[in-house]
Each structure stands twice: as structure tokens, then as C-alpha cells.
Short mmCIF file of N, CA and C in Angstrom, two decimals:
data_model
loop_
_atom_site.label_atom_id
_atom_site.label_comp_id
_atom_site.label_asym_id
_atom_site.label_seq_id
_atom_site.Cartn_x
_atom_site.Cartn_y
_atom_site.Cartn_z
N MET A 729 -111.34 111.47 158.37
CA MET A 729 -111.66 112.54 159.28
C MET A 729 -110.81 112.35 160.54
N ILE A 730 -110.18 113.41 161.00
CA ILE A 730 -109.33 113.35 162.19
C ILE A 730 -109.83 114.35 163.21
N PHE A 731 -109.96 113.88 164.45
CA PHE A 731 -110.34 114.74 165.57
C PHE A 731 -109.16 114.83 166.52
N PHE A 732 -108.85 116.04 166.96
CA PHE A 732 -107.82 116.26 167.97
C PHE A 732 -108.50 116.70 169.26
N ILE A 733 -108.14 116.05 170.36
CA ILE A 733 -108.67 116.47 171.66
C ILE A 733 -107.48 116.64 172.62
N SER A 734 -107.58 117.62 173.49
CA SER A 734 -106.54 117.82 174.49
C SER A 734 -107.10 118.60 175.66
N ASP A 735 -106.37 118.55 176.75
CA ASP A 735 -106.72 119.30 177.96
C ASP A 735 -108.15 119.03 178.43
N LEU A 736 -108.56 117.77 178.36
CA LEU A 736 -109.89 117.43 178.85
C LEU A 736 -109.94 117.44 180.38
N HIS A 737 -108.86 117.05 181.02
CA HIS A 737 -108.79 117.00 182.48
C HIS A 737 -110.00 116.26 183.05
N LEU A 738 -110.23 115.06 182.53
CA LEU A 738 -111.36 114.25 182.99
C LEU A 738 -111.22 113.92 184.46
N THR A 739 -112.31 113.99 185.16
CA THR A 739 -112.34 113.70 186.58
C THR A 739 -113.59 112.90 186.89
N ASP A 740 -113.60 112.23 188.03
CA ASP A 740 -114.79 111.47 188.39
C ASP A 740 -115.79 112.32 189.18
N ARG A 741 -115.41 113.54 189.56
CA ARG A 741 -116.30 114.43 190.30
C ARG A 741 -116.13 115.84 189.79
N PRO A 742 -117.09 116.56 189.39
CA PRO A 742 -118.43 116.08 189.02
C PRO A 742 -118.35 115.38 187.67
N PRO A 743 -119.32 114.55 187.34
CA PRO A 743 -119.22 113.73 186.13
C PRO A 743 -119.55 114.46 184.83
N ASP A 744 -119.78 115.75 184.85
CA ASP A 744 -120.22 116.44 183.63
C ASP A 744 -119.20 116.36 182.50
N ARG A 745 -117.91 116.42 182.80
CA ARG A 745 -116.90 116.30 181.74
C ARG A 745 -116.92 114.90 181.14
N THR A 746 -117.06 113.91 182.00
CA THR A 746 -117.13 112.54 181.52
C THR A 746 -118.39 112.33 180.69
N ASP A 747 -119.48 112.93 181.10
CA ASP A 747 -120.73 112.83 180.32
C ASP A 747 -120.52 113.41 178.92
N ARG A 748 -119.86 114.54 178.84
CA ARG A 748 -119.58 115.16 177.52
C ARG A 748 -118.62 114.30 176.70
N PHE A 749 -117.62 113.74 177.37
CA PHE A 749 -116.68 112.86 176.68
C PHE A 749 -117.40 111.62 176.15
N GLU A 750 -118.33 111.10 176.92
CA GLU A 750 -119.09 109.93 176.48
C GLU A 750 -119.94 110.27 175.24
N ARG A 751 -120.54 111.44 175.22
CA ARG A 751 -121.31 111.87 174.04
C ARG A 751 -120.39 111.99 172.82
N PHE A 752 -119.17 112.48 173.04
CA PHE A 752 -118.19 112.57 171.96
C PHE A 752 -117.86 111.18 171.43
N VAL A 753 -117.61 110.23 172.33
CA VAL A 753 -117.29 108.86 171.92
C VAL A 753 -118.46 108.25 171.14
N GLN A 754 -119.67 108.49 171.60
CA GLN A 754 -120.85 107.98 170.89
C GLN A 754 -120.92 108.57 169.48
N LYS A 755 -120.62 109.84 169.35
CA LYS A 755 -120.64 110.49 168.03
C LYS A 755 -119.57 109.89 167.12
N ILE A 756 -118.39 109.64 167.66
CA ILE A 756 -117.31 109.03 166.88
C ILE A 756 -117.74 107.64 166.44
N GLU A 757 -118.36 106.88 167.32
CA GLU A 757 -118.81 105.54 166.96
C GLU A 757 -119.83 105.60 165.82
N THR A 758 -120.67 106.60 165.83
CA THR A 758 -121.66 106.77 164.76
C THR A 758 -120.96 107.13 163.45
N LEU A 759 -120.01 108.07 163.52
CA LEU A 759 -119.29 108.48 162.33
C LEU A 759 -118.48 107.34 161.74
N ASP A 760 -117.89 106.53 162.62
CA ASP A 760 -117.03 105.45 162.19
C ASP A 760 -117.80 104.37 161.43
N ALA A 761 -119.11 104.37 161.57
CA ALA A 761 -119.93 103.39 160.86
C ALA A 761 -120.01 103.71 159.37
N GLY A 762 -119.64 104.93 158.99
CA GLY A 762 -119.67 105.36 157.59
C GLY A 762 -118.47 104.85 156.82
N SER A 763 -118.31 105.35 155.61
CA SER A 763 -117.25 104.87 154.74
C SER A 763 -115.90 105.57 154.99
N GLU A 764 -115.91 106.77 155.53
CA GLU A 764 -114.67 107.50 155.76
C GLU A 764 -114.07 107.11 157.10
N PRO A 765 -112.77 106.76 157.14
CA PRO A 765 -112.15 106.41 158.42
C PRO A 765 -112.14 107.60 159.38
N VAL A 766 -112.24 107.30 160.65
CA VAL A 766 -112.23 108.33 161.69
C VAL A 766 -111.08 108.03 162.65
N ASP A 767 -110.23 109.02 162.88
CA ASP A 767 -109.13 108.90 163.83
C ASP A 767 -109.29 109.95 164.91
N VAL A 768 -108.88 109.59 166.13
CA VAL A 768 -108.91 110.53 167.25
C VAL A 768 -107.49 110.60 167.81
N VAL A 769 -106.97 111.82 167.90
CA VAL A 769 -105.65 112.06 168.45
C VAL A 769 -105.83 112.72 169.81
N ILE A 770 -105.31 112.08 170.85
CA ILE A 770 -105.36 112.65 172.20
C ILE A 770 -104.02 113.32 172.45
N ALA A 771 -104.03 114.65 172.52
CA ALA A 771 -102.79 115.42 172.57
C ALA A 771 -102.25 115.62 173.98
N GLY A 772 -103.02 115.34 175.00
CA GLY A 772 -102.46 115.44 176.35
C GLY A 772 -103.46 115.92 177.38
N ASP A 773 -103.05 115.84 178.63
CA ASP A 773 -103.86 116.23 179.78
C ASP A 773 -105.26 115.64 179.71
N LEU A 774 -105.29 114.33 179.55
CA LEU A 774 -106.57 113.64 179.46
C LEU A 774 -107.24 113.52 180.82
N PHE A 775 -106.45 113.13 181.84
CA PHE A 775 -107.00 112.97 183.18
C PHE A 775 -106.60 114.13 184.08
N ASP A 776 -107.41 114.36 185.09
CA ASP A 776 -107.12 115.37 186.10
C ASP A 776 -106.79 114.62 187.39
N TRP A 777 -105.48 114.43 187.65
CA TRP A 777 -105.06 113.71 188.84
C TRP A 777 -103.64 114.08 189.18
N TRP A 778 -103.28 113.83 190.42
CA TRP A 778 -101.93 114.14 190.91
C TRP A 778 -101.10 112.87 190.86
N GLY A 779 -99.82 113.02 190.53
CA GLY A 779 -98.91 111.89 190.41
C GLY A 779 -98.81 111.04 191.65
N GLU A 780 -98.92 111.63 192.82
CA GLU A 780 -98.78 110.84 194.05
C GLU A 780 -99.98 109.93 194.31
N PHE A 781 -101.04 110.08 193.52
CA PHE A 781 -102.21 109.23 193.69
C PHE A 781 -102.31 108.20 192.56
N ARG A 782 -101.17 107.74 192.08
CA ARG A 782 -101.13 106.82 190.94
C ARG A 782 -102.00 105.60 191.09
N GLU A 783 -102.01 105.03 192.29
CA GLU A 783 -102.79 103.80 192.49
C GLU A 783 -104.29 104.03 192.37
N ARG A 784 -104.74 105.26 192.44
CA ARG A 784 -106.17 105.58 192.38
C ARG A 784 -106.66 105.82 190.95
N ILE A 785 -105.78 105.99 189.99
CA ILE A 785 -106.24 106.38 188.66
C ILE A 785 -107.19 105.36 188.05
N PHE A 786 -106.92 104.08 188.23
CA PHE A 786 -107.77 103.06 187.63
C PHE A 786 -109.12 102.94 188.32
N VAL A 787 -109.16 103.28 189.60
CA VAL A 787 -110.42 103.25 190.34
C VAL A 787 -111.23 104.51 190.05
N ASP A 788 -110.60 105.66 190.18
CA ASP A 788 -111.30 106.93 190.02
C ASP A 788 -111.75 107.18 188.58
N HIS A 789 -111.03 106.63 187.63
CA HIS A 789 -111.31 106.92 186.23
C HIS A 789 -111.77 105.69 185.46
N ALA A 790 -112.38 104.73 186.12
CA ALA A 790 -112.80 103.50 185.46
C ALA A 790 -113.72 103.79 184.27
N ARG A 791 -114.68 104.67 184.45
CA ARG A 791 -115.61 105.00 183.36
C ARG A 791 -114.87 105.65 182.19
N ASN A 792 -113.97 106.58 182.48
CA ASN A 792 -113.21 107.25 181.42
C ASN A 792 -112.31 106.26 180.69
N ILE A 793 -111.71 105.34 181.41
CA ILE A 793 -110.85 104.34 180.78
C ILE A 793 -111.66 103.43 179.86
N GLU A 794 -112.86 103.08 180.26
CA GLU A 794 -113.72 102.27 179.40
C GLU A 794 -114.08 103.02 178.11
N LEU A 795 -114.31 104.32 178.22
CA LEU A 795 -114.60 105.13 177.03
C LEU A 795 -113.40 105.17 176.09
N ILE A 796 -112.21 105.27 176.64
CA ILE A 796 -111.00 105.28 175.83
C ILE A 796 -110.83 103.92 175.15
N LYS A 797 -111.13 102.85 175.86
CA LYS A 797 -111.07 101.52 175.25
C LYS A 797 -112.03 101.42 174.07
N ARG A 798 -113.20 102.02 174.21
CA ARG A 798 -114.15 102.01 173.09
C ARG A 798 -113.58 102.73 171.88
N LEU A 799 -112.93 103.88 172.11
CA LEU A 799 -112.29 104.59 171.02
C LEU A 799 -111.18 103.75 170.38
N ALA A 800 -110.36 103.15 171.23
CA ALA A 800 -109.23 102.36 170.74
C ALA A 800 -109.69 101.13 169.96
N SER A 801 -110.81 100.56 170.33
CA SER A 801 -111.29 99.36 169.65
C SER A 801 -111.75 99.66 168.24
N ARG A 802 -111.96 100.93 167.92
CA ARG A 802 -112.40 101.33 166.58
C ARG A 802 -111.24 101.31 165.59
N ALA A 803 -110.01 101.31 166.12
CA ALA A 803 -108.82 101.38 165.24
C ALA A 803 -108.58 100.08 164.53
#
């Protein structure tokens, strides 16, 4: 099973997008427990941030980055 996601534009304010993304990750983790492999393809525009604020991405998106790590650890 393959899921494609794009244009999420995750942000730390308000957290509703991140909450939905977390529910998606939880669902993938549940599906991955089955016999059929599950892949997630992130097609782009994952974060909502400006290039000049590069040093802030790891602080502002810590929760989102942890969710992505959870997805990546399933591979």
C-alpha cells in the first residue's frame, strides 16, 4: 500500500494541521503492523516556512520532525 502526501504546509501555529498529520502517522503505524508493506511518499511542501528563517525550522517544527522520524523508522 502506498500513500502520497503533498502540500501539507505544516506549521506550529495553529497546531490543527500537525494534529491531523499525527493522526495520519498513527494510522500508518497501525496499518504497518499488518502483513502488507506500507510506504509513504512525501511529494513536497511539507513545511510552511520562509527560507530566511532556516535556523528556526528545527525549533518551530520539532513535533513535525519527530512525526516524520516515526514514519521513517517504519522503513
